[in-house]
Amino acid sequence: DVRKQIVEDLKAAGLVEKIEDYDNKVGYSERNQDTAVEPRLCKQWFLSMKHFADIALPPVLEGKIKFHPTKYVTTYRNWLENIQDWCISRQLWWGHRIPAYFLPTAEGEEEKYVVALTAEEALEEARKIDGYENITADQLVHDEDALDTWFSSWLWPISLFNGINNPNNEEINYYYPTSDLVTGPDIIFFWVARMIMAGYEYKGDMPFKNVYFTGIVRDKLGRKMSKSLGNSPDPLELIDKYGADGVRMGMMLAAPAGNDILFDDALCEQGRNFNNKIWNAFRLVKGWEVADIAQPEYARLATEWFESMLAKTAAEVADLFGKYRLSEALMAVYKLFWDEFSSWYLEMIKPAYGQPIDKATYEKTLGFFDNLLKLLHPFMPFITEELWQHIYDRKEGESLMVQQLNIPTACNEIIVKEFEVVKEVIGGIRTIRLQKNIAQKETLELQVVGVNPVATFNPVITKLCNLSSIEAVENKADGSGSFMIGTTEYAIPLGNLINTEEELAKLEADLKYQEGFLQSVLKKLSNEKFVSKAPANVIDMERKKQADAESKIASLKESIAALKK
């Protein structure tokens, strides 16, 4: 109404030259979409920040307060080196009142005010001003503005322990400074910097030693999630669908420190699948019948190997925690449980159908499971607590939350390295079974040409691959399926297990492909321009391709010749 009336008044005064329409960005109220926001100049309270920036910048630049990741130190420095005065007043209904009181003044006279903690103190201060010696409390007008939200937040590390109202109390002296702050990088200046300022100003010390910056969760298009965009999933619906631990674990696995997360339901699905893996492994182990029988050699080797893997991973996780690389720590435990424990260890020790497991192996396995749940607990608190309560009989009130980790740190690196070779040997045997369509129930022989580098693990290989024997030989048997692990050749005598004609056709087709591939590599290496201009590592890679192809061709020709005999 006023806007329209002003135009009429200007016209009546003869002050309008012309009227024309033009496009403009007009802000509208978030509460009433039809109401335009009218800018209005008014007096505000400001806090000079130069002093605060001077005391808060050195501790971060000198590394006394550490940022994780460190890239945010630059953001922090840019803010504080270009510090602006802080407008601390807000025109809000709720909040801490500005502690300022205005005195009555005549029209045109300069405005007068006092600043005090209480109305009583304000009255005392006002009466010290000339001409206001007899002013009364009801003549003072308390400023209607409230303090900026961050003005109370910057005192949080101190006020948490009642350090403002009761300085140097027992609690704040014990807990201050705190250890770690976890927050988002979008409020480095608004909150983190200001807490550091307040800490040094009012306590003379840092408020915390480390700041860990999480990523910001965004939608698939990279947009920050917000109510107005409607692009934020309902967390309760996600939890109903994937479980609380599934959502939590999936998000953390995709959240390297300080990097934003593009949210996708697939992350939560991965978390749910891992929960199912843990649950099923627990059901398998607790479903075994235990007997007081001798421990098989393959089980003894398996427990010895996994003990070292557990120690190695625990040390790695401790190191990653110390570096605040939480998603990497989770990934290390994830791989240990899914790949090493479930896929390898449990397969190695699993008794035959309907048969019991020996007591020694079973007790070791329960101990491993207990420690795995401890490693996983910070990331997946619900399922780990539930299963931990059922591994052993627990006392009333016992909880996984307060257990010490106490995982032995001794790792036998030799056995860990050897077992990586064992995995490849088992993979090679299984590949031959797959390629030759040989059923798992068919017993095979394994020949090792020369010295067997992993003879210690023969009982494990025999069990997992259903072998009748493992024998070191000078020359492999005719008509064998073979594979190379490093410089050692392994062979499976096939005998009547395969169709010779079909196998010859496969081998000759593979030989043709490998010979063609070798020619393409040789063509590259014979090109003087390529050799002279390509980086050394590229040339080395091509020569490695040549050597690999030549080795495969020789092996294929040998296999073809053996089948044709």
mmCIF file with all atom_site columns, C-alpha atoms in Angstrom, residues 10-148:
data_model
loop_
_atom_site.group_PDB
_atom_site.id
_atom_site.type_symbol
_atom_site.label_atom_id
_atom_site.label_alt_id
_atom_site.label_comp_id
_atom_site.label_asym_id
_atom_site.label_entity_id
_atom_site.label_seq_id
_atom_site.pdbx_PDB_ins_code
_atom_site.Cartn_x
_atom_site.Cartn_y
_atom_site.Cartn_z
_atom_site.occupancy
_atom_site.B_iso_or_equiv
_atom_site.pdbx_formal_charge
_atom_site.auth_seq_id
_atom_site.auth_comp_id
_atom_site.auth_asym_id
_atom_site.auth_atom_id
_atom_site.pdbx_PDB_model_num
ATOM 1   C CA . LEU A 1 10  ? 5.348  11.808  -6.413  1.00 0.00 ? 10  LEU A CA 1
ATOM 2   C CA . LYS A 1 11  ? 2.969  12.305  -9.323  1.00 0.00 ? 11  LYS A CA 1
ATOM 3   C CA . ALA A 1 12  ? 0.990  14.940  -7.387  1.00 0.00 ? 12  ALA A CA 1
ATOM 4   C CA . ALA A 1 13  ? 4.208  16.799  -6.634  1.00 0.00 ? 13  ALA A CA 1
ATOM 5   C CA . GLY A 1 14  ? 5.177  16.769  -10.306 1.00 0.00 ? 14  GLY A CA 1
ATOM 6   C CA . LEU A 1 15  ? 8.312  14.735  -9.607  1.00 0.00 ? 15  LEU A CA 1
ATOM 7   C CA . VAL A 1 16  ? 7.647  11.752  -11.906 1.00 0.00 ? 16  VAL A CA 1
ATOM 8   C CA . GLU A 1 17  ? 9.376  11.898  -15.256 1.00 0.00 ? 17  GLU A CA 1
ATOM 9   C CA . LYS A 1 18  ? 8.323  8.423   -16.458 1.00 0.00 ? 18  LYS A CA 1
ATOM 10  C CA . ILE A 1 19  ? 7.272  4.993   -15.176 1.00 0.00 ? 19  ILE A CA 1
ATOM 11  C CA . GLU A 1 20  ? 8.582  1.727   -16.657 1.00 0.00 ? 20  GLU A CA 1
ATOM 12  C CA . ASP A 1 21  ? 8.652  -1.919  -15.603 1.00 0.00 ? 21  ASP A CA 1
ATOM 13  C CA . TYR A 1 22  ? 11.922 -3.797  -15.048 1.00 0.00 ? 22  TYR A CA 1
ATOM 14  C CA . ASP A 1 23  ? 12.884 -7.252  -13.744 1.00 0.00 ? 23  ASP A CA 1
ATOM 15  C CA . ASN A 1 24  ? 14.377 -7.501  -10.305 1.00 0.00 ? 24  ASN A CA 1
ATOM 16  C CA . LYS A 1 25  ? 15.151 -10.217 -7.740  1.00 0.00 ? 25  LYS A CA 1
ATOM 17  C CA . VAL A 1 26  ? 12.744 -9.741  -4.873  1.00 0.00 ? 26  VAL A CA 1
ATOM 18  C CA . GLY A 1 27  ? 13.135 -11.769 -1.685  1.00 0.00 ? 27  GLY A CA 1
ATOM 19  C CA . TYR A 1 28  ? 9.979  -13.296 -0.208  1.00 0.00 ? 28  TYR A CA 1
ATOM 20  C CA . SER A 1 29  ? 9.288  -14.379 3.340   1.00 0.00 ? 29  SER A CA 1
ATOM 21  C CA . GLU A 1 30  ? 9.942  -18.069 4.039   1.00 0.00 ? 30  GLU A CA 1
ATOM 22  C CA . ARG A 1 31  ? 6.870  -18.083 6.295   1.00 0.00 ? 31  ARG A CA 1
ATOM 23  C CA . ASN A 1 32  ? 4.511  -16.275 3.904   1.00 0.00 ? 32  ASN A CA 1
ATOM 24  C CA . GLN A 1 33  ? 5.458  -16.779 0.277   1.00 0.00 ? 33  GLN A CA 1
ATOM 25  C CA . ASP A 1 34  ? 3.299  -13.824 -0.866  1.00 0.00 ? 34  ASP A CA 1
ATOM 26  C CA . THR A 1 35  ? 5.074  -11.224 1.288   1.00 0.00 ? 35  THR A CA 1
ATOM 27  C CA . ALA A 1 36  ? 8.057  -9.411  -0.214  1.00 0.00 ? 36  ALA A CA 1
ATOM 28  C CA . VAL A 1 37  ? 10.980 -8.761  2.116   1.00 0.00 ? 37  VAL A CA 1
ATOM 29  C CA . GLU A 1 38  ? 11.479 -5.027  2.566   1.00 0.00 ? 38  GLU A CA 1
ATOM 30  C CA . PRO A 1 39  ? 15.072 -3.944  3.323   1.00 0.00 ? 39  PRO A CA 1
ATOM 31  C CA . ARG A 1 40  ? 15.262 -1.579  6.290   1.00 0.00 ? 40  ARG A CA 1
ATOM 32  C CA . LEU A 1 41  ? 18.356 0.113   7.636   1.00 0.00 ? 41  LEU A CA 1
ATOM 33  C CA . CYS A 1 42  ? 18.693 0.015   11.418  1.00 0.00 ? 42  CYS A CA 1
ATOM 34  C CA . LYS A 1 43  ? 21.389 0.306   14.043  1.00 0.00 ? 43  LYS A CA 1
ATOM 35  C CA . GLN A 1 44  ? 23.313 -2.875  14.851  1.00 0.00 ? 44  GLN A CA 1
ATOM 36  C CA . TRP A 1 45  ? 25.855 -3.862  17.484  1.00 0.00 ? 45  TRP A CA 1
ATOM 37  C CA . PHE A 1 46  ? 29.315 -4.886  16.227  1.00 0.00 ? 46  PHE A CA 1
ATOM 38  C CA . LEU A 1 47  ? 32.274 -6.567  17.892  1.00 0.00 ? 47  LEU A CA 1
ATOM 39  C CA . SER A 1 48  ? 35.791 -5.655  16.769  1.00 0.00 ? 48  SER A CA 1
ATOM 40  C CA . MET A 1 49  ? 37.468 -8.938  15.788  1.00 0.00 ? 49  MET A CA 1
ATOM 41  C CA . LYS A 1 50  ? 41.092 -8.002  15.025  1.00 0.00 ? 50  LYS A CA 1
ATOM 42  C CA . HIS A 1 51  ? 42.292 -8.937  18.521  1.00 0.00 ? 51  HIS A CA 1
ATOM 43  C CA . PHE A 1 52  ? 40.451 -12.276 18.438  1.00 0.00 ? 52  PHE A CA 1
ATOM 44  C CA . ALA A 1 53  ? 41.896 -13.172 15.024  1.00 0.00 ? 53  ALA A CA 1
ATOM 45  C CA . ASP A 1 54  ? 45.399 -12.385 16.282  1.00 0.00 ? 54  ASP A CA 1
ATOM 46  C CA . ILE A 1 55  ? 45.107 -14.841 19.200  1.00 0.00 ? 55  ILE A CA 1
ATOM 47  C CA . ALA A 1 56  ? 43.249 -17.605 17.287  1.00 0.00 ? 56  ALA A CA 1
ATOM 48  C CA . LEU A 1 57  ? 45.354 -17.856 14.108  1.00 0.00 ? 57  LEU A CA 1
ATOM 49  C CA . PRO A 1 58  ? 48.827 -18.897 15.434  1.00 0.00 ? 58  PRO A CA 1
ATOM 50  C CA . PRO A 1 59  ? 47.714 -22.071 17.316  1.00 0.00 ? 59  PRO A CA 1
ATOM 51  C CA . VAL A 1 60  ? 46.278 -23.570 14.110  1.00 0.00 ? 60  VAL A CA 1
ATOM 52  C CA . LEU A 1 61  ? 49.132 -22.473 11.835  1.00 0.00 ? 61  LEU A CA 1
ATOM 53  C CA . GLU A 1 62  ? 51.685 -23.799 14.349  1.00 0.00 ? 62  GLU A CA 1
ATOM 54  C CA . GLY A 1 63  ? 49.863 -27.148 14.654  1.00 0.00 ? 63  GLY A CA 1
ATOM 55  C CA . LYS A 1 64  ? 48.949 -26.848 18.330  1.00 0.00 ? 64  LYS A CA 1
ATOM 56  C CA . ILE A 1 65  ? 45.349 -27.342 17.215  1.00 0.00 ? 65  ILE A CA 1
ATOM 57  C CA . LYS A 1 66  ? 45.288 -29.897 14.391  1.00 0.00 ? 66  LYS A CA 1
ATOM 58  C CA . PHE A 1 67  ? 42.747 -29.926 11.547  1.00 0.00 ? 67  PHE A CA 1
ATOM 59  C CA . HIS A 1 68  ? 41.821 -33.219 9.848   1.00 0.00 ? 68  HIS A CA 1
ATOM 60  C CA . PRO A 1 69  ? 42.114 -33.030 6.880   1.00 0.00 ? 69  PRO A CA 1
ATOM 61  C CA . THR A 1 70  ? 44.794 -30.343 6.891   1.00 0.00 ? 70  THR A CA 1
ATOM 62  C CA . LYS A 1 71  ? 43.471 -28.671 3.715   1.00 0.00 ? 71  LYS A CA 1
ATOM 63  C CA . TYR A 1 72  ? 41.038 -26.705 5.872   1.00 0.00 ? 72  TYR A CA 1
ATOM 64  C CA . VAL A 1 73  ? 43.892 -24.832 7.564   1.00 0.00 ? 73  VAL A CA 1
ATOM 65  C CA . THR A 1 74  ? 44.040 -22.693 4.406   1.00 0.00 ? 74  THR A CA 1
ATOM 66  C CA . THR A 1 75  ? 40.322 -21.911 4.646   1.00 0.00 ? 75  THR A CA 1
ATOM 67  C CA . TYR A 1 76  ? 40.770 -20.984 8.313   1.00 0.00 ? 76  TYR A CA 1
ATOM 68  C CA . ARG A 1 77  ? 43.745 -18.739 7.578   1.00 0.00 ? 77  ARG A CA 1
ATOM 69  C CA . ASN A 1 78  ? 41.925 -16.935 4.756   1.00 0.00 ? 78  ASN A CA 1
ATOM 70  C CA . TRP A 1 79  ? 39.012 -16.128 7.062   1.00 0.00 ? 79  TRP A CA 1
ATOM 71  C CA . LEU A 1 80  ? 41.127 -14.827 9.924   1.00 0.00 ? 80  LEU A CA 1
ATOM 72  C CA . GLU A 1 81  ? 43.611 -12.872 7.812   1.00 0.00 ? 81  GLU A CA 1
ATOM 73  C CA . ASN A 1 82  ? 40.665 -11.014 6.257   1.00 0.00 ? 82  ASN A CA 1
ATOM 74  C CA . ILE A 1 83  ? 38.628 -10.663 9.436   1.00 0.00 ? 83  ILE A CA 1
ATOM 75  C CA . GLN A 1 84  ? 35.597 -8.354  9.504   1.00 0.00 ? 84  GLN A CA 1
ATOM 76  C CA . ASP A 1 85  ? 33.801 -6.864  12.495  1.00 0.00 ? 85  ASP A CA 1
ATOM 77  C CA . TRP A 1 86  ? 31.107 -9.201  13.798  1.00 0.00 ? 86  TRP A CA 1
ATOM 78  C CA . CYS A 1 87  ? 27.496 -7.994  13.745  1.00 0.00 ? 87  CYS A CA 1
ATOM 79  C CA . ILE A 1 88  ? 26.347 -9.590  16.991  1.00 0.00 ? 88  ILE A CA 1
ATOM 80  C CA . SER A 1 89  ? 22.758 -8.263  17.100  1.00 0.00 ? 89  SER A CA 1
ATOM 81  C CA . ARG A 1 90  ? 19.744 -10.052 15.665  1.00 0.00 ? 90  ARG A CA 1
ATOM 82  C CA . GLN A 1 91  ? 16.126 -8.950  15.370  1.00 0.00 ? 91  GLN A CA 1
ATOM 83  C CA . LEU A 1 92  ? 14.656 -12.153 16.784  1.00 0.00 ? 92  LEU A CA 1
ATOM 84  C CA . TRP A 1 93  ? 11.975 -12.973 19.317  1.00 0.00 ? 93  TRP A CA 1
ATOM 85  C CA . TRP A 1 94  ? 14.109 -15.569 21.076  1.00 0.00 ? 94  TRP A CA 1
ATOM 86  C CA . GLY A 1 95  ? 17.699 -15.502 22.304  1.00 0.00 ? 95  GLY A CA 1
ATOM 87  C CA . HIS A 1 96  ? 20.005 -13.815 24.764  1.00 0.00 ? 96  HIS A CA 1
ATOM 88  C CA . ARG A 1 97  ? 19.097 -10.113 25.050  1.00 0.00 ? 97  ARG A CA 1
ATOM 89  C CA . ILE A 1 98  ? 21.738 -7.551  24.113  1.00 0.00 ? 98  ILE A CA 1
ATOM 90  C CA . PRO A 1 99  ? 22.907 -6.234  27.538  1.00 0.00 ? 99  PRO A CA 1
ATOM 91  C CA . ALA A 1 100 ? 22.491 -2.584  26.535  1.00 0.00 ? 100 ALA A CA 1
ATOM 92  C CA . TYR A 1 101 ? 20.101 -0.016  28.097  1.00 0.00 ? 101 TYR A CA 1
ATOM 93  C CA . PHE A 1 102 ? 19.136 3.286   26.440  1.00 0.00 ? 102 PHE A CA 1
ATOM 94  C CA . LEU A 1 103 ? 18.735 6.505   28.410  1.00 0.00 ? 103 LEU A CA 1
ATOM 95  C CA . PRO A 1 104 ? 15.989 9.042   27.627  1.00 0.00 ? 104 PRO A CA 1
ATOM 96  C CA . THR A 1 105 ? 17.248 11.858  25.356  1.00 0.00 ? 105 THR A CA 1
ATOM 97  C CA . ALA A 1 106 ? 15.716 14.970  23.866  1.00 0.00 ? 106 ALA A CA 1
ATOM 98  C CA . GLU A 1 107 ? 14.808 15.047  20.161  1.00 0.00 ? 107 GLU A CA 1
ATOM 99  C CA . GLY A 1 108 ? 17.905 15.647  18.049  1.00 0.00 ? 108 GLY A CA 1
ATOM 100 C CA . GLU A 1 109 ? 20.242 14.836  20.934  1.00 0.00 ? 109 GLU A CA 1
ATOM 101 C CA . GLU A 1 110 ? 22.842 12.084  20.518  1.00 0.00 ? 110 GLU A CA 1
ATOM 102 C CA . GLU A 1 111 ? 21.605 8.704   21.724  1.00 0.00 ? 111 GLU A CA 1
ATOM 103 C CA . LYS A 1 112 ? 23.023 7.557   25.071  1.00 0.00 ? 112 LYS A CA 1
ATOM 104 C CA . TYR A 1 113 ? 23.277 4.038   26.466  1.00 0.00 ? 113 TYR A CA 1
ATOM 105 C CA . VAL A 1 114 ? 25.031 1.914   29.053  1.00 0.00 ? 114 VAL A CA 1
ATOM 106 C CA . VAL A 1 115 ? 26.106 -1.746  28.886  1.00 0.00 ? 115 VAL A CA 1
ATOM 107 C CA . ALA A 1 116 ? 25.733 -3.926  31.972  1.00 0.00 ? 116 ALA A CA 1
ATOM 108 C CA . LEU A 1 117 ? 25.000 -7.503  33.017  1.00 0.00 ? 117 LEU A CA 1
ATOM 109 C CA . THR A 1 118 ? 21.801 -6.615  34.905  1.00 0.00 ? 118 THR A CA 1
ATOM 110 C CA . ALA A 1 119 ? 19.217 -3.815  35.025  1.00 0.00 ? 119 ALA A CA 1
ATOM 111 C CA . GLU A 1 120 ? 20.458 -2.893  38.523  1.00 0.00 ? 120 GLU A CA 1
ATOM 112 C CA . GLU A 1 121 ? 24.045 -2.513  37.328  1.00 0.00 ? 121 GLU A CA 1
ATOM 113 C CA . ALA A 1 122 ? 22.803 -0.556  34.290  1.00 0.00 ? 122 ALA A CA 1
ATOM 114 C CA . LEU A 1 123 ? 21.005 1.887   36.584  1.00 0.00 ? 123 LEU A CA 1
ATOM 115 C CA . GLU A 1 124 ? 24.184 2.418   38.609  1.00 0.00 ? 124 GLU A CA 1
ATOM 116 C CA . GLU A 1 125 ? 26.180 3.074   35.432  1.00 0.00 ? 125 GLU A CA 1
ATOM 117 C CA . ALA A 1 126 ? 23.533 5.467   34.089  1.00 0.00 ? 126 ALA A CA 1
ATOM 118 C CA . ARG A 1 127 ? 23.568 7.568   37.281  1.00 0.00 ? 127 ARG A CA 1
ATOM 119 C CA . LYS A 1 128 ? 27.297 8.175   36.764  1.00 0.00 ? 128 LYS A CA 1
ATOM 120 C CA . ILE A 1 129 ? 26.524 10.159  33.581  1.00 0.00 ? 129 ILE A CA 1
ATOM 121 C CA . ASP A 1 130 ? 26.151 13.912  33.978  1.00 0.00 ? 130 ASP A CA 1
ATOM 122 C CA . GLY A 1 131 ? 22.521 14.942  34.011  1.00 0.00 ? 131 GLY A CA 1
ATOM 123 C CA . TYR A 1 132 ? 21.230 11.450  34.801  1.00 0.00 ? 132 TYR A CA 1
ATOM 124 C CA . GLU A 1 133 ? 22.043 11.283  38.496  1.00 0.00 ? 133 GLU A CA 1
ATOM 125 C CA . ASN A 1 134 ? 18.373 10.833  39.441  1.00 0.00 ? 134 ASN A CA 1
ATOM 126 C CA . ILE A 1 135 ? 17.269 8.526   36.609  1.00 0.00 ? 135 ILE A CA 1
ATOM 127 C CA . THR A 1 136 ? 14.924 5.683   37.613  1.00 0.00 ? 136 THR A CA 1
ATOM 128 C CA . ALA A 1 137 ? 14.885 2.050   36.476  1.00 0.00 ? 137 ALA A CA 1
ATOM 129 C CA . ASP A 1 138 ? 11.653 2.450   34.518  1.00 0.00 ? 138 ASP A CA 1
ATOM 130 C CA . GLN A 1 139 ? 13.273 5.192   32.415  1.00 0.00 ? 139 GLN A CA 1
ATOM 131 C CA . LEU A 1 140 ? 15.904 2.764   31.073  1.00 0.00 ? 140 LEU A CA 1
ATOM 132 C CA . VAL A 1 141 ? 14.906 0.934   27.881  1.00 0.00 ? 141 VAL A CA 1
ATOM 133 C CA . HIS A 1 142 ? 16.451 -2.526  27.433  1.00 0.00 ? 142 HIS A CA 1
ATOM 134 C CA . ASP A 1 143 ? 17.646 -3.066  23.834  1.00 0.00 ? 143 ASP A CA 1
ATOM 135 C CA . GLU A 1 144 ? 15.143 -5.342  22.076  1.00 0.00 ? 144 GLU A CA 1
ATOM 136 C CA . ASP A 1 145 ? 17.717 -7.160  19.929  1.00 0.00 ? 145 ASP A CA 1
ATOM 137 C CA . ALA A 1 146 ? 19.038 -10.636 20.743  1.00 0.00 ? 146 ALA A CA 1
ATOM 138 C CA . LEU A 1 147 ? 22.632 -11.812 20.417  1.00 0.00 ? 147 LEU A CA 1
ATOM 139 C CA . ASP A 1 148 ? 23.683 -13.749 17.318  1.00 0.00 ? 148 ASP A CA 1
#
